[in-house]
Coordinates of C-alpha atoms in Angstrom, one line a residue:
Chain A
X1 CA -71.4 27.2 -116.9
X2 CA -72.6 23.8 -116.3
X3 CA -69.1 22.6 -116.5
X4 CA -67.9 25.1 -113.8
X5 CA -70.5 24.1 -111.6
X6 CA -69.6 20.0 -111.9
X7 CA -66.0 21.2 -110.7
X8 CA -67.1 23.7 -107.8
X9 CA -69.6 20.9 -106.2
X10 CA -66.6 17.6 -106.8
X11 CA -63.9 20.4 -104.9
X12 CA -66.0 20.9 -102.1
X13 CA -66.8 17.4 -101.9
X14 CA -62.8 16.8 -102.1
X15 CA -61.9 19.2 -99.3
X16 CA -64.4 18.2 -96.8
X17 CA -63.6 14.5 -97.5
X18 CA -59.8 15.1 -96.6
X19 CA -60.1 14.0 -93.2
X20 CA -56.2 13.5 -92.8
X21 CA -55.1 16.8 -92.7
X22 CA -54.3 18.6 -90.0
X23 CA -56.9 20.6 -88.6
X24 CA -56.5 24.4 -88.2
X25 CA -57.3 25.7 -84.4
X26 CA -59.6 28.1 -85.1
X27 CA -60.3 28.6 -81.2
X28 CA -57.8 29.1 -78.2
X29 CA -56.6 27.3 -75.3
X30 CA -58.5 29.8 -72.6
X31 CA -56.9 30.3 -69.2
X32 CA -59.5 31.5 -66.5
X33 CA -59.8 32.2 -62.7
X34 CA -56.2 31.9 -62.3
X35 CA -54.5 32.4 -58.9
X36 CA -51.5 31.3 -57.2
X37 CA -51.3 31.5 -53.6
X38 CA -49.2 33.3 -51.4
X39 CA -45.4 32.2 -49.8
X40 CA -42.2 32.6 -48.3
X41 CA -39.2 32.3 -50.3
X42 CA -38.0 28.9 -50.5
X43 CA -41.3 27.4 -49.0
X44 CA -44.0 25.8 -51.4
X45 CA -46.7 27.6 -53.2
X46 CA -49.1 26.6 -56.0
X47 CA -51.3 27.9 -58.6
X48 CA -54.8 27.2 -59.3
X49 CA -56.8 27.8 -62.8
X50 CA -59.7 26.7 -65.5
X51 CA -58.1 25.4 -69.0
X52 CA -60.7 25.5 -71.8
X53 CA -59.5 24.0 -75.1
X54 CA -61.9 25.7 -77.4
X55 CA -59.5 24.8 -80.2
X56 CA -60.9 22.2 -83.1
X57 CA -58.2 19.7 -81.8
X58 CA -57.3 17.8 -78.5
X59 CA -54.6 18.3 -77.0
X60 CA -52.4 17.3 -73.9
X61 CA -50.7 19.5 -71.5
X62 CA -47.3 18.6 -71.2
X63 CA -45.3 20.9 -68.7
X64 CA -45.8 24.5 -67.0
X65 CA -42.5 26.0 -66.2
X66 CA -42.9 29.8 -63.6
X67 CA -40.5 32.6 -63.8
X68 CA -40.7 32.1 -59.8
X69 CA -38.5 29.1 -59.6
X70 CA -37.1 26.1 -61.7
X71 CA -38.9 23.4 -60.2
X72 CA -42.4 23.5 -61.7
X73 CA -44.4 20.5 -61.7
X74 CA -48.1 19.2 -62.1
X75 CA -49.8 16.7 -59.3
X76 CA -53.1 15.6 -58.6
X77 CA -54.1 15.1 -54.8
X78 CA -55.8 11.8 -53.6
X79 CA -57.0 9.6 -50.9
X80 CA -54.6 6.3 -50.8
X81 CA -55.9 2.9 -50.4
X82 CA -55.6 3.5 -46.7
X83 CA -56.6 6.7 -46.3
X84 CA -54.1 9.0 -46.2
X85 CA -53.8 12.0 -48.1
X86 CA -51.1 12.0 -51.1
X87 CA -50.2 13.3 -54.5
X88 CA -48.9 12.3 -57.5
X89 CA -46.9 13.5 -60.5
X90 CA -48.7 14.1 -63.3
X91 CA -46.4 13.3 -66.6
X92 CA -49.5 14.9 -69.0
X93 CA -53.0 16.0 -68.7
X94 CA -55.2 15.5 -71.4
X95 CA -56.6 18.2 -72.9
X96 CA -60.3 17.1 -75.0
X97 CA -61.9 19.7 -77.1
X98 CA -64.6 22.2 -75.8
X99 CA -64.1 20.6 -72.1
X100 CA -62.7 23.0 -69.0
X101 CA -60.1 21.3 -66.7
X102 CA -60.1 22.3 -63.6
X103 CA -56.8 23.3 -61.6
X104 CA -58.5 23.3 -58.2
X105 CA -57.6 23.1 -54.2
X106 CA -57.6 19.2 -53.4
X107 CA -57.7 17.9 -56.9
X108 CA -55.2 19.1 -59.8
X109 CA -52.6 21.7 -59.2
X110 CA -49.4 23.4 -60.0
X111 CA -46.4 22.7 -57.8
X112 CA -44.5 26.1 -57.3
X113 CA -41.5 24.4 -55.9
X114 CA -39.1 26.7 -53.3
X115 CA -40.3 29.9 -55.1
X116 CA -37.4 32.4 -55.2
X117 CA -38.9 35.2 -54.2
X118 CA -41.4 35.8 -51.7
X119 CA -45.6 35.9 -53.3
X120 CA -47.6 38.8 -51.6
X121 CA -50.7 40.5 -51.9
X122 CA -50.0 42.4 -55.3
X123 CA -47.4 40.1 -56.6
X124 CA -48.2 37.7 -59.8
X125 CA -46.8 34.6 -61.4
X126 CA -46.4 34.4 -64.8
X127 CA -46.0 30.7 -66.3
X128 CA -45.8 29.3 -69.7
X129 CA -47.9 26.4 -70.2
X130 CA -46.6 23.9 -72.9
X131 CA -48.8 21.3 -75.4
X132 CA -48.3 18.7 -77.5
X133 CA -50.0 20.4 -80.4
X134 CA -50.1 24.2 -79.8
X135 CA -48.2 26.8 -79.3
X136 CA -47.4 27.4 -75.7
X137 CA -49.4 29.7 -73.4
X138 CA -47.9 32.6 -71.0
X139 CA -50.1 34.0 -68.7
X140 CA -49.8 36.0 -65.6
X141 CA -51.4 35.0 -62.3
X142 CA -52.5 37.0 -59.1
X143 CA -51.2 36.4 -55.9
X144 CA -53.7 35.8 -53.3
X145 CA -53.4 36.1 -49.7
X146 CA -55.5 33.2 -47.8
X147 CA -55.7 34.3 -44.3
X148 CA -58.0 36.2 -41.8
Chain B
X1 CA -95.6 -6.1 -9.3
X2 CA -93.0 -7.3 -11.8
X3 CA -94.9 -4.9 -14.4
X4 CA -94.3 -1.9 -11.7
X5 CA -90.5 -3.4 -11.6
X6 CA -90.3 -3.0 -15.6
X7 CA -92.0 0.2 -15.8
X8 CA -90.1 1.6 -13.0
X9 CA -86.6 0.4 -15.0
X10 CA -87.7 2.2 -18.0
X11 CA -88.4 5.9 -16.2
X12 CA -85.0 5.4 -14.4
X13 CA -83.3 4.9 -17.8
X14 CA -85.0 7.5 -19.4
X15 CA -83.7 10.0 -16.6
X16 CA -80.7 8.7 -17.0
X17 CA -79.9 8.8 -20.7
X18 CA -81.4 12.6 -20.6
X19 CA -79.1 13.5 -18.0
X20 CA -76.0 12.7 -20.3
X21 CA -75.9 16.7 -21.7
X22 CA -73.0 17.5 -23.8
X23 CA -71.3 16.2 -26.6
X24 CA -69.8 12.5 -27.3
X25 CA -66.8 11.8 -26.0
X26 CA -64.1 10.1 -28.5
X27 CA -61.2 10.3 -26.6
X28 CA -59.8 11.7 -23.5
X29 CA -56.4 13.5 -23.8
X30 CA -56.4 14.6 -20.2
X31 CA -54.0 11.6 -19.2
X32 CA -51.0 12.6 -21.2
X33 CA -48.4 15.6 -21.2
X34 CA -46.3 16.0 -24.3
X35 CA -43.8 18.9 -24.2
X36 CA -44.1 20.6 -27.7
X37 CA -42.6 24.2 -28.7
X38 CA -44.4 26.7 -30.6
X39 CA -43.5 29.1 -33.5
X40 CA -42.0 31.5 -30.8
X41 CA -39.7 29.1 -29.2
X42 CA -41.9 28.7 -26.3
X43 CA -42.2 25.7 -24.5
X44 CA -45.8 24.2 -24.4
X45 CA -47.2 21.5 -22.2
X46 CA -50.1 20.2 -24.4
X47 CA -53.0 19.8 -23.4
X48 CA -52.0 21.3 -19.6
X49 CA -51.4 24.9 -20.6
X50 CA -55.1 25.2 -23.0
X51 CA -57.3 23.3 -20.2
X52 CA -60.4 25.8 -19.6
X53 CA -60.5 26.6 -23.3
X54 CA -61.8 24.6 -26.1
X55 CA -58.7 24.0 -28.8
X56 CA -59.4 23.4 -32.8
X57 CA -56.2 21.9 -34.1
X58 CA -55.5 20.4 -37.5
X59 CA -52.3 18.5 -38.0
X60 CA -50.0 19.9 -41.7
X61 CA -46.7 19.9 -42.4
X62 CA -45.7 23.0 -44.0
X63 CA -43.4 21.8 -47.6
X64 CA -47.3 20.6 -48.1
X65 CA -48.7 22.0 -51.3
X66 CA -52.2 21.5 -51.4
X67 CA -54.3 19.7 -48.5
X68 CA -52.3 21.3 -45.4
X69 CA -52.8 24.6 -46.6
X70 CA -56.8 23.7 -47.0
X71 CA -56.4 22.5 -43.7
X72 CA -55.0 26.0 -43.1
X73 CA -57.9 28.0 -44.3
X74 CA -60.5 25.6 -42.9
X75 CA -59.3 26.4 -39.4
X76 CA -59.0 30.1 -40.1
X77 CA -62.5 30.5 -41.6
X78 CA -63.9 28.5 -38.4
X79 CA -62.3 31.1 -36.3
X80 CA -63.2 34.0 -38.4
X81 CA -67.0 32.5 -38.3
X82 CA -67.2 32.0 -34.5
X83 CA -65.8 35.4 -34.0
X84 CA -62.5 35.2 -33.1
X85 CA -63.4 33.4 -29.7
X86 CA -61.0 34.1 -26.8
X87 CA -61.7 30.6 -25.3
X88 CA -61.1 28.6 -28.3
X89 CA -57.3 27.9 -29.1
X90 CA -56.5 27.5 -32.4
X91 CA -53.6 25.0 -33.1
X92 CA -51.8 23.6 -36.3
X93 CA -49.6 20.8 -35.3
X94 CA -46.6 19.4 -37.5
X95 CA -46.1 15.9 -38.0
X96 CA -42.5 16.9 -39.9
X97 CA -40.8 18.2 -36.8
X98 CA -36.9 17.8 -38.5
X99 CA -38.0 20.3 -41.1
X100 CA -40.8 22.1 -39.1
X101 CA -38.9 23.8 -36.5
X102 CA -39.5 27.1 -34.8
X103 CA -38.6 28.9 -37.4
X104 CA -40.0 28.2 -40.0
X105 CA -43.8 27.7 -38.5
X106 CA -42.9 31.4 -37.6
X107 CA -42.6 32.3 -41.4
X108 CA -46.2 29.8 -42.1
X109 CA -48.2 31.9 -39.5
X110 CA -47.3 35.2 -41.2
X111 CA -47.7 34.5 -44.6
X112 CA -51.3 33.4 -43.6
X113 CA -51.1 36.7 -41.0
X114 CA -52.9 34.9 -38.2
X115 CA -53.7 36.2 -34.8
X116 CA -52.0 34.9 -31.2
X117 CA -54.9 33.1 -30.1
X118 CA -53.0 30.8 -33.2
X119 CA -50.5 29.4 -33.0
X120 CA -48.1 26.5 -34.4
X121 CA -46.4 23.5 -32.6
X122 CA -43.5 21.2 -33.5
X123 CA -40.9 19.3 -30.8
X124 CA -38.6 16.6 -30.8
X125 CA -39.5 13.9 -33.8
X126 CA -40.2 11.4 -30.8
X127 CA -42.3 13.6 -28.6
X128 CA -44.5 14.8 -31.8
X129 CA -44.6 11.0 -32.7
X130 CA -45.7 9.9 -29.5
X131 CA -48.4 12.7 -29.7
X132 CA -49.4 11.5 -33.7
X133 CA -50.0 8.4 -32.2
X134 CA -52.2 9.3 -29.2
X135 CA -54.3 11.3 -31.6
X136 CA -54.3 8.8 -34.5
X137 CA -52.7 11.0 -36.9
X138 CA -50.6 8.9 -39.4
X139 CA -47.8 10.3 -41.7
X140 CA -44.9 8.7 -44.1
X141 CA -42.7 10.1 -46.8
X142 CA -44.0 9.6 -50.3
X143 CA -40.9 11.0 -52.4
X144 CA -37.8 12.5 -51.8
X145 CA -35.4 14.3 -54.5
X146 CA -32.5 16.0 -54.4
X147 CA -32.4 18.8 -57.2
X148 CA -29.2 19.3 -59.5
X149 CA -28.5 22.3 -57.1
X150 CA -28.7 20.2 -53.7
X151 CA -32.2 21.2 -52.8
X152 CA -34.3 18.5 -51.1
X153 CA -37.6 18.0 -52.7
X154 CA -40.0 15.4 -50.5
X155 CA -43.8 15.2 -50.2
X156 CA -45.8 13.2 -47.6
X157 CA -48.9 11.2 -47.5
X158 CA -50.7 12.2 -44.2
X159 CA -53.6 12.1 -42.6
X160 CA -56.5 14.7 -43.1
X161 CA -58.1 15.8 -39.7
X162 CA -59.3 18.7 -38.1
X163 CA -60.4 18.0 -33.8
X164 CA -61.8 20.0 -31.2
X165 CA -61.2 18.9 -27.8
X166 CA -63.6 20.8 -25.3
X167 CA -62.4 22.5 -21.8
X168 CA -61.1 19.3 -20.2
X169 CA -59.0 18.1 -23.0
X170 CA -61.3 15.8 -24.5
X171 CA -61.5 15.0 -27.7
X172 CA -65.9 15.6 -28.4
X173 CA -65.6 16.5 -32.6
X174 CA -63.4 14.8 -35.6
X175 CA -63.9 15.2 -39.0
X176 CA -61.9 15.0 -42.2
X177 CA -59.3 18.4 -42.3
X178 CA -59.3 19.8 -45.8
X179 CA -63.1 19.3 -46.9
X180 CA -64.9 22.4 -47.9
X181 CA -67.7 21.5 -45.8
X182 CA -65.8 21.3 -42.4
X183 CA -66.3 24.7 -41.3
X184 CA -69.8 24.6 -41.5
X185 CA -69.8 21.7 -39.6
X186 CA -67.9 22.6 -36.5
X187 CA -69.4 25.7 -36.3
X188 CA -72.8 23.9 -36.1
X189 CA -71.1 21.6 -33.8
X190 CA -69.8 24.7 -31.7
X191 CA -73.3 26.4 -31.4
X192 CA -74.9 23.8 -30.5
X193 CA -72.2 23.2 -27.6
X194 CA -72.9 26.5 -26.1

């Protein structure tokens, strides 16, 4: 009995010293307050969300593709040294654990490049957000009409 | 006596500086005609054809993803808060005339279904360049692409500005386009004008 005891307490002490293994997400990457907004065909649209990693692991986002267009891509707006308004292309976006990003008007955002369809009232994007680590995420966004 | 003199200064400038009512003036666009077209293919004489009304404009271009279209929504919740004004012109003004034309403002004011008392203006690259300049509205191209398919991709760095010139074409209110505390602002602004 004693014996059995020695080996229980020097296995757990084993497995929660193995700090080079792989940790096993045992959260999700939570998409919230998604919208994209509304466009003509061929014009520009964009989409706008919260991305929670409450996973056990950081992670990086590394594309979004849309089932509206081809060209997808991620950009972050800012003030340029001499004040003009400009974006720029955003290769990743780090994901940290337990912290929201925010996808948000004037700060960063998802390109819908020359959508191929026109987004109304009632319509919804779906796109497929890819990490480094985990699997990739579809979700389906509402259009939203901005306007009077 | 010269203490009467000083005295008598000071009254006269007080009068004076309290006679001054109504708003600052930062520029005068009075001077200037530019002929400009809006989303209907009508010819516009800016400012000539809105003198008598106040005009809110804010200056996009419409392949913008982000900041334009908050310019967008900040002019259209300062005419939704005012009450849909029939003296105050509402105007977004292109500074990407060679893609902006007629047309295609004509698709931007629908898809954000916006009233006539809105509109949209483009015109010849040199006319709305001329008219950038005399409002101090500064634009450049920041990237251009051209997809596998042919399409152009291009993006602009811009200036962010939303103005309101009052009922002689004078520039009296400027502030930063696409903040989220603009409309407030103006509004403020606008009350306090009338």
């Amino acid at each position: 009995m004693k014996r059995l005891l020695l080996f229980t307490f020097i296995g757990i002490l084993m497995f929660g010293c193995n700090s080079n293994e792989k940790e096993i997400p045992s959260g999700k990457m939570e998409l919230t307050d998604g919208w994209a907004r509304h466009g003509k065909a061929g014009m520009m649209s964009a989409a706008y969300f919260n991305l929670t990693n409450n996973t056990k692991k950081a992670d990086t986002l590394i594309s979004i593709s849309s089932d509206v267009t081809h060209i997808t891509q991620i950009h972050k707006s800012y003030q340029t040294e001499d004040g003009l308004m400009g974006m720029q292309e955003q290769a990743f976006v780090a994901l940290p654990i337990g912290k929201t990003t925010s996808f948000e008007q004037g700060g960063l955002h998802v390109m819908i490049i020359q959508p191929e369809r026109d987004l109304s009232d009632g319509d919804s994007v779906t796109l497929t957000l890819s990490f480094s680590s985990m699997d990739s995420l579809v979700v389906k966004l509402p259009v939203k009409t901005l306007s009077n | 006596m010269k203490y009467i003199q000083t005295i008598l200064i000071i009254i006269i400038s007080v009068i004076l500086f309290s006679c001054q009512s109504g708003p600052k003036v930062i520029d005068d666009l009075s001077d200037t005609t530019f002929q400009l077209v809006n989303q209907d293919s009508v010819t516009v004489s800016f400012p000539d054809d809105y003198q008598g009304k106040y005009v809110v404009m804010g200056f996009i271009y419409t392949n913008c993803p982000d900041i334009c279209p908050l310019i967008t929504q900040n002019l259209i919740k300062i005419q939704r808060e005012l009450g849909f004004p029939e003296d105050v012109q509402f105007l977004g003004i292109t500074f990407d005339p060679e893609r902006d034309t007629p047309s295609v403002l004509s698709d931007y004011k629908e898809v954000f279904k916006l009233n006539d008392n809105f509109d949209f203006l483009t015109g010849q690259p040199e006319t709305v360049s001329a008219f950038m300049d005399s409002v101090r509205v500064r634009s450049q191209v920041s990237l251009t692409t051209i997809t596998s398919d042919g399409k152009e991709i291009y993006f602009m760095n811009h200036s962010d500005k939303i103005m309101v010139l009052d009922k002689k074409s004078r520039v009296i209110i400027e502030y930063g386009g696409s903040m989220p505390q603009v409309p407030n602002l103006i509004i403020e602004d606008f009350q306090s004008l009338k």
